[in-house]
Amino acid sequence: MGRLGTPLLVVNFKNYPEALGEGALRIARAAEDVSRRVGVPVAVAPPQTALMYVARSVSIPVLAQHVDDVEASNTTGFVPPESASAAGAAGSIVNHSEHRAPEDVVGRLVGRLRGLGLSSVVCASTPEEAGRLARFSPDYIAVEPPELIGSGRAVSRVAPDVVRRGVEAVRAVSSEVGVLCGAGIVDGEDARAAVELGAEGILVSSAVVRAKDPGLKLEELALGLLAGWRSSR
């Protein structure tokens, strides 16, 4: 599938209680509505058990939260890329800080996803790691300092140099890899700051999934992305 659009808003549902069962579909439908109304591409990553259900129910890209470098065979409990593809996923997050993989495995997974026509969103904890992972040519690299994830302290506001250096590190390797910004992003101004620093979108989780009104929060973030994109391009 390749690139998913710009500026891109990716929502990782993780396994928060609000996103289990029917909750995953409610949030995904809110994301679909915001994407249509605001004109910002939104991709969602529901819990693995809801992947097929959500993918069949919405028109926006649906990502797996993780895939494993195993074959589609007697690999109980693992998620080979082929399984995500068969479920209707448009791609997968790879190497999230809560589910890390060795760099050689990241490279193989990016290649396998590409071979299936699926997009890859590869997470990196530091600008240096982002530069190394860019050599695998994923569709996106999301720079997410783990110490800021879920903190409510946006990397784009409290550590802007991390975003700038992440963009520079990736661009030094490839101009084709999109750079996203994640960790602690909670409002529209955080989103706007991210793209004004050079990112092409954001990766968020609890700010949306645990919000009282996920649709309203998605709209705020999407409008922030759009404002930053227009002001910086």
PDB file of C-alpha atoms in Angstrom, residues 44 62 89 105 184 187 192 202-203 205 207 214 231:
ATOM      1  CA  VAL A  44      -6.003   3.240  13.229  1.00  0.00           C
ATOM      2  CA  VAL A  62      -6.352  -0.171   9.554  1.00  0.00           C
ATOM      3  CA  ALA A  89      -4.918  -4.726   7.356  1.00  0.00           C
ATOM      4  CA  VAL A 105      14.148  -8.507  12.392  1.00  0.00           C
ATOM      5  CA  GLY A 184       3.064  12.638  24.897  1.00  0.00           C
ATOM      6  CA  ASP A 187      -3.667  18.460  21.847  1.00  0.00           C
ATOM      7  CA  ARG A 192       0.909  21.578  14.963  1.00  0.00           C
ATOM      8  CA  ILE A 202       1.899  12.028  14.415  1.00  0.00           C
ATOM      9  CA  LEU A 203       1.430   8.710  16.195  1.00  0.00           C
ATOM     10  CA  SER A 205      -2.629   6.640  21.617  1.00  0.00           C
ATOM     11  CA  ALA A 207      -4.936  11.068  24.183  1.00  0.00           C
ATOM     12  CA  PRO A 214     -12.518  10.460  21.047  1.00  0.00           C
ATOM     13  CA  SER A 231       2.003  27.128   7.837  1.00  0.00           C
TER      14      SER A 231
END
